[in-house]
Short mmCIF file of C-alpha atoms in Angstrom, two decimals:
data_model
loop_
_atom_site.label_atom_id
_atom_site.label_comp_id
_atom_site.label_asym_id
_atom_site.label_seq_id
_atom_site.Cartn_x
_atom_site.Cartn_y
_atom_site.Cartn_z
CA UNK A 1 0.82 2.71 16.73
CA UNK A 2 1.31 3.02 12.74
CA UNK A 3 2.46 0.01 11.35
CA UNK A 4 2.42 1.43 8.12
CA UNK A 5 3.97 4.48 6.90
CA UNK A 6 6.44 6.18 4.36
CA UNK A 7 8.95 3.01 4.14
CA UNK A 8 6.11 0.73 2.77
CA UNK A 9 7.13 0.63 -1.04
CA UNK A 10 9.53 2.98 -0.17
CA UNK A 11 13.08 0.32 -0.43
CA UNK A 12 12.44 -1.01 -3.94
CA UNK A 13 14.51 -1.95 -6.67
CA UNK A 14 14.62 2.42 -8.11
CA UNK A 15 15.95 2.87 -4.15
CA UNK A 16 18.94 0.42 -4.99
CA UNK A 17 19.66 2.21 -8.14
CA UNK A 18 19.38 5.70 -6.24
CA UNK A 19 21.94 5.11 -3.23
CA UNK A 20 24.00 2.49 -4.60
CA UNK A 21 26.74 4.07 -6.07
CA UNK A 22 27.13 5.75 -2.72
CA UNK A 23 27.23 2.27 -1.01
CA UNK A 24 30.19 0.89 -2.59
CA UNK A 25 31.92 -2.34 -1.53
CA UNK A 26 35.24 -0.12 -0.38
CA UNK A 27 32.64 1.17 2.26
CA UNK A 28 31.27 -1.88 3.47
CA UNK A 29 34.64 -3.20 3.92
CA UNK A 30 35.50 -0.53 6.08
CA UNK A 31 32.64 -0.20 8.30
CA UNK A 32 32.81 -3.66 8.80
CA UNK A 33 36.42 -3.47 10.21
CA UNK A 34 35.28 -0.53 12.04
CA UNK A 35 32.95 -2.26 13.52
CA UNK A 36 35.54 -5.56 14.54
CA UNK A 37 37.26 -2.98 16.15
CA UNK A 38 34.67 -1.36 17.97
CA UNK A 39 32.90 -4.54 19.23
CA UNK A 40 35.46 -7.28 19.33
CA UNK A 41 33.82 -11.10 18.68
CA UNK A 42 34.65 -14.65 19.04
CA UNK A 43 34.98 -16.11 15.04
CA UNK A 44 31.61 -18.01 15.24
CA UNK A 45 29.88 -14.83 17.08
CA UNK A 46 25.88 -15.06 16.37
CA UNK A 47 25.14 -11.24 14.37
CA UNK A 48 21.53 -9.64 14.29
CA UNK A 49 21.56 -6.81 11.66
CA UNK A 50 18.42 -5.22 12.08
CA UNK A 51 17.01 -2.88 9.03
CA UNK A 52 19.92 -5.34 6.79
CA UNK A 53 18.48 -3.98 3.16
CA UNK A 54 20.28 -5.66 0.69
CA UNK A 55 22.33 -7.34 2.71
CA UNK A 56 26.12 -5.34 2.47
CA UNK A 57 26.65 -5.52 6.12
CA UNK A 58 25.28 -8.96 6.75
CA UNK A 59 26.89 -10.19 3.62
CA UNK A 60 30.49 -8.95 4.61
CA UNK A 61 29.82 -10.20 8.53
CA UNK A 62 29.41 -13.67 7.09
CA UNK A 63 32.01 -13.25 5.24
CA UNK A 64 34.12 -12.64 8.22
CA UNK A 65 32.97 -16.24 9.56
CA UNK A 66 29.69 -14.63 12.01
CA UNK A 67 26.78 -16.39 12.01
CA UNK A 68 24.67 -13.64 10.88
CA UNK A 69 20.90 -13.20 10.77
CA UNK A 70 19.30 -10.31 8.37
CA UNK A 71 15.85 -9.29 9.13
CA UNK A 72 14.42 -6.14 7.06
CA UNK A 73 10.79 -4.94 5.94
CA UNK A 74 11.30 -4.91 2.30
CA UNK A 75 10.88 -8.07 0.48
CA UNK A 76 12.30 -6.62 -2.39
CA UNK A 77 15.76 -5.96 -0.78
CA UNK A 78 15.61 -9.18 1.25
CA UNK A 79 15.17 -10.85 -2.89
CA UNK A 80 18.50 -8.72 -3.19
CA UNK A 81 20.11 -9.91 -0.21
CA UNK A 82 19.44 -13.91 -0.63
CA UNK A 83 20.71 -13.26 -4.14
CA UNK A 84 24.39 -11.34 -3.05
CA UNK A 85 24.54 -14.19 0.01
CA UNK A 86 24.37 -16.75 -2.90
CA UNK A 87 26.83 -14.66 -5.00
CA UNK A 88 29.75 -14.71 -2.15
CA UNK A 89 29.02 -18.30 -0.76
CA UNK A 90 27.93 -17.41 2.13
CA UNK A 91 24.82 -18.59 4.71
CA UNK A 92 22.84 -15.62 6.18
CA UNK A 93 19.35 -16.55 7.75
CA UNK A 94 16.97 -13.88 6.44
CA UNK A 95 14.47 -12.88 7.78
CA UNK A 96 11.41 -10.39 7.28
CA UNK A 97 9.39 -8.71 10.04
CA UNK A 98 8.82 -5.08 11.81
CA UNK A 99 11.52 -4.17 13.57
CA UNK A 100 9.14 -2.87 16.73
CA UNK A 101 8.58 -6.38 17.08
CA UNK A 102 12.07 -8.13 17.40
CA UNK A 103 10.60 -11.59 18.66
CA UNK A 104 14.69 -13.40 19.60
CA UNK A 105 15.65 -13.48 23.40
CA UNK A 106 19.02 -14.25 24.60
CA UNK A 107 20.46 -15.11 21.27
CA UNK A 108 22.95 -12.65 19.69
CA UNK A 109 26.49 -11.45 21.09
CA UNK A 110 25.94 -8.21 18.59
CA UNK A 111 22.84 -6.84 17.50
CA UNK A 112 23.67 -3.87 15.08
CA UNK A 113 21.58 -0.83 13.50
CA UNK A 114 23.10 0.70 10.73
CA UNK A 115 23.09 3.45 8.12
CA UNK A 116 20.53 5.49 10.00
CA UNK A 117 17.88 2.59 10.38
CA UNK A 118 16.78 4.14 13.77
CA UNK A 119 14.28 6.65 13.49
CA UNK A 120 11.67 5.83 10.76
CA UNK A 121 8.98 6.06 12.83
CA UNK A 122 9.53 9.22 15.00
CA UNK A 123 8.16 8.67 18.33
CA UNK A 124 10.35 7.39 21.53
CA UNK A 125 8.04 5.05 22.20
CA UNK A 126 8.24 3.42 18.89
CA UNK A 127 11.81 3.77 18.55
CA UNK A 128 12.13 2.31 22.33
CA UNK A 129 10.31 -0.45 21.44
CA UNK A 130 13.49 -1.37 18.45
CA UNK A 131 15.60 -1.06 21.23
CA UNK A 132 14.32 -2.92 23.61
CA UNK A 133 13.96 -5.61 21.44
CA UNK A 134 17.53 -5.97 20.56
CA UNK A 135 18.75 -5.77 24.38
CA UNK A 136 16.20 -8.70 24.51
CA UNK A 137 17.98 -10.10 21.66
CA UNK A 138 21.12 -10.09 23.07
CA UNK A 139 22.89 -12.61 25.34
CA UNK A 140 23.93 -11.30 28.65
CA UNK A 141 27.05 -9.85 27.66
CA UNK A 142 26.00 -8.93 24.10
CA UNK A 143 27.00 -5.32 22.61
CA UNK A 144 24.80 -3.00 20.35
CA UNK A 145 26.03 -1.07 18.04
CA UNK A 146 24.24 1.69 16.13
CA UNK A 147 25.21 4.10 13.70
CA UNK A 148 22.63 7.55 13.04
CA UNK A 149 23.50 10.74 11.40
CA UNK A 150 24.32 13.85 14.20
CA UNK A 151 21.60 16.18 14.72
CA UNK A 152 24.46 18.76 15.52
CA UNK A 153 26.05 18.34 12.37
CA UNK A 154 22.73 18.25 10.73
CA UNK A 155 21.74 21.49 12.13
CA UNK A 156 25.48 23.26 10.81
CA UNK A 157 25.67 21.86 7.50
CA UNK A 158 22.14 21.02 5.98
CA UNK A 159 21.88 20.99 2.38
CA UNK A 160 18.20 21.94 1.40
CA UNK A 161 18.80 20.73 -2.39
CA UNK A 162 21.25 18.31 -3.82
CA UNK A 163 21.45 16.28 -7.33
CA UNK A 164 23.18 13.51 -8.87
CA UNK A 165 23.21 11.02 -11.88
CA UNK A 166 23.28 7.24 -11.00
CA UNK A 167 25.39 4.93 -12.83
CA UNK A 168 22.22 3.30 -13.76
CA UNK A 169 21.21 6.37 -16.11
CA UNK A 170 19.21 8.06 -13.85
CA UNK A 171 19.41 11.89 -12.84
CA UNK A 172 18.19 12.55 -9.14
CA UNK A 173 17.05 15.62 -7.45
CA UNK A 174 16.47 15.90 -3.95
CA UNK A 175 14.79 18.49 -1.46
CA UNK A 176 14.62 18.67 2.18
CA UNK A 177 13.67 20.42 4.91
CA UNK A 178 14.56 20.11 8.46
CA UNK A 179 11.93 20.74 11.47
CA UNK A 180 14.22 22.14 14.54
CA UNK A 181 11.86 21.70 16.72
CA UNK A 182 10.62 17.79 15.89
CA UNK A 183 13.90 17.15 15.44
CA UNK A 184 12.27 15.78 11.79
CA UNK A 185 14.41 15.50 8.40
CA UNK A 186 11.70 15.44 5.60
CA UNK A 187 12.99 14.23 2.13
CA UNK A 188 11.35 14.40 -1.24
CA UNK A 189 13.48 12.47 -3.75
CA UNK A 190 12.55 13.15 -7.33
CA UNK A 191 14.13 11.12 -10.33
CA UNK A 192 14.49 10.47 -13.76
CA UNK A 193 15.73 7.81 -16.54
CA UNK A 194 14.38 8.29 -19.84
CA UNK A 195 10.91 8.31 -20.23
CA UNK A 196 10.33 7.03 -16.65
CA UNK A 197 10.25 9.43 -13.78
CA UNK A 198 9.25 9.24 -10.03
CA UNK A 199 8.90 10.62 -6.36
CA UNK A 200 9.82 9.17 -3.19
CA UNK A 201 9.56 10.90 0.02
CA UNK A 202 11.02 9.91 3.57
CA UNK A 203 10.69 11.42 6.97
CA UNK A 204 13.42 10.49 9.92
CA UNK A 205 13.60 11.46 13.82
CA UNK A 206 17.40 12.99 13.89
CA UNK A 207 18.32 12.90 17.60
CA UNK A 208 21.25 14.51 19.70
CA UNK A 209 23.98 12.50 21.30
CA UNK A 210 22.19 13.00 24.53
CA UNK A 211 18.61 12.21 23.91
CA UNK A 212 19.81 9.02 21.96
CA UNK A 213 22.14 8.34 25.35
CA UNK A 214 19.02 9.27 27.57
CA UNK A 215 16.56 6.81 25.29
CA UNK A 216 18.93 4.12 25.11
CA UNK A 217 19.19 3.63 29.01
CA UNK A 218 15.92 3.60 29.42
CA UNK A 219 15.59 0.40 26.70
CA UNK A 220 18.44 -1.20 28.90
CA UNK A 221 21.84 -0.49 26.44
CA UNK A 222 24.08 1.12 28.18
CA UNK A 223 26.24 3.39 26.25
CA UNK A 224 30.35 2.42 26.48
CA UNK A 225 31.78 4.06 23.48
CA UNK A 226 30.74 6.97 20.92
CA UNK A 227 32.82 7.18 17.75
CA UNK A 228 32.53 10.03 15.13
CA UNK A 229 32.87 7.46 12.37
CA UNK A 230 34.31 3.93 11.62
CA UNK A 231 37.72 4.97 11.45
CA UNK A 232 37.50 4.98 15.15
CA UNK A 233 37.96 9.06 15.43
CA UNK A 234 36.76 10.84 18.54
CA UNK A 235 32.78 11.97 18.78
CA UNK A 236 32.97 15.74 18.21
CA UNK A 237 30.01 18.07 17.92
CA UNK A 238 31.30 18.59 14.65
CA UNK A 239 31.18 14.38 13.29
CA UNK A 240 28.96 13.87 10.48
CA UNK A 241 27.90 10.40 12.09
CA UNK A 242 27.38 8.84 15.57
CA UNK A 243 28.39 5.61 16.67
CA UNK A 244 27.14 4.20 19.64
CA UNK A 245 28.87 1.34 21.15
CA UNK A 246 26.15 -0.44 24.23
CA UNK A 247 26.46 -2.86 26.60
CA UNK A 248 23.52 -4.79 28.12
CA UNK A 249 22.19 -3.31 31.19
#
């Protein structure tokens, strides 16, 4: 197994200044009340938000009075995410590790994946091994939550090139290309601010509904609810996102 890959050096602080403006506060808010919806908790509910980055999600939880624990790979974001905790007066344990090796047992009510954390590495086995780690995780009645991007809608509306400028004063191109049969997304991100330029490039497994409903069974999550996106609308073959809502086997 590869323990190192693409994502090492990948999430620094020219990542945050890439996506951020995309990641707005607005958008937090309402995933967050998406996701009260979709997984109903007790007020001092214990939250594992695995893959956290900076923090949005875990921030806003705690916000929302959960006892929230962060765990990501990038010490760079983590700096980010103690920093933002700090900022709102909130406590968030942080914590840095792998997520193939989710070490809690019997702790969490929720356990959640967002933004497309799940497949980094591209194998079922390695991506089984995240899951099976959070239904470890979770108490005996605990829910999982993950959100991925659709392979379906991936496959109808891919965008080989795109560009952007950041509000930081950088200009951003990106290419990609999309391997039907892997089921691979490849991503080379090239940008520009001043005299500074750079390239990142990121690869991620894009499953269908039903191999993600097949691979989550088999980790012991047992699939209750699929949403097409936080406002709670209907999974369609045509939803840009999937939401999968799991019990504990």
């Amino acid at each position: 197994m590869n323990r190192r890959g693409w994502w090492d050096g990948y999430f620094d602080e020219t990542f945050v200044d890439i996506y951020r403006d995309f990641l707005t506060p607005a958008r937090t808010q309402k995933e967050i009340a998406g996701l009260r919806e979709m997984a109903p908790l007790p007020p001092d509910a214990e939250v594992l938000d695995v893959a956290c980055g900076w923090g949005r999600h875990s921030v806003e939880m705690a916000r929302n009075g959960f006892r929230v624990t962060g765990m990501d790979w990038s010490e760079t974001l983590l700096a980010r995410a103690r920093r933002r905790a700090v900022g709102a007066g909130v406590e968030v344990e942080w914590v840095q590790g792998d997520m193939r090796e989710i070490l809690w047992e019997s702790r969490f009510d929720l356990v959640v994946s967002m933004y497309s954390s799940l497949g980094y590495f591209l194998s079922d086995e390695e991506d089984l091994q995240v899951l099976r780690g959070a239904a470890k995780a979770l108490k005996p009645d605990g829910v999982f939550v993950m959100e991925t991007m659709h392979r379906d809608h991936i496959v109808s509306a891919f965008a080989e090139r795109d560009w952007w400028e950041t509000e930081g004063g950088a200009t951003v191109w990106v290419e990609r290309e999309f391997d039907a049969i892997e089921g691979v997304s490849r991503e080379w991100t090239r940008w520009s601010r001043g005299k500074e330029i750079g390239e990142k490039y990121h690869e991620l497994r894009i499953r269908s509904a039903t191999e993600w409903d097949a691979l989550l069974r088999q980790a012991g999550l047992i699939p209750v609810d699929f949403w097409g996106d936080w406002e709670l609308q209907p999974f369609l073959h045509t939803s840009p996102d999937l939401i999968v809502v799991c019990r504990k086997a």
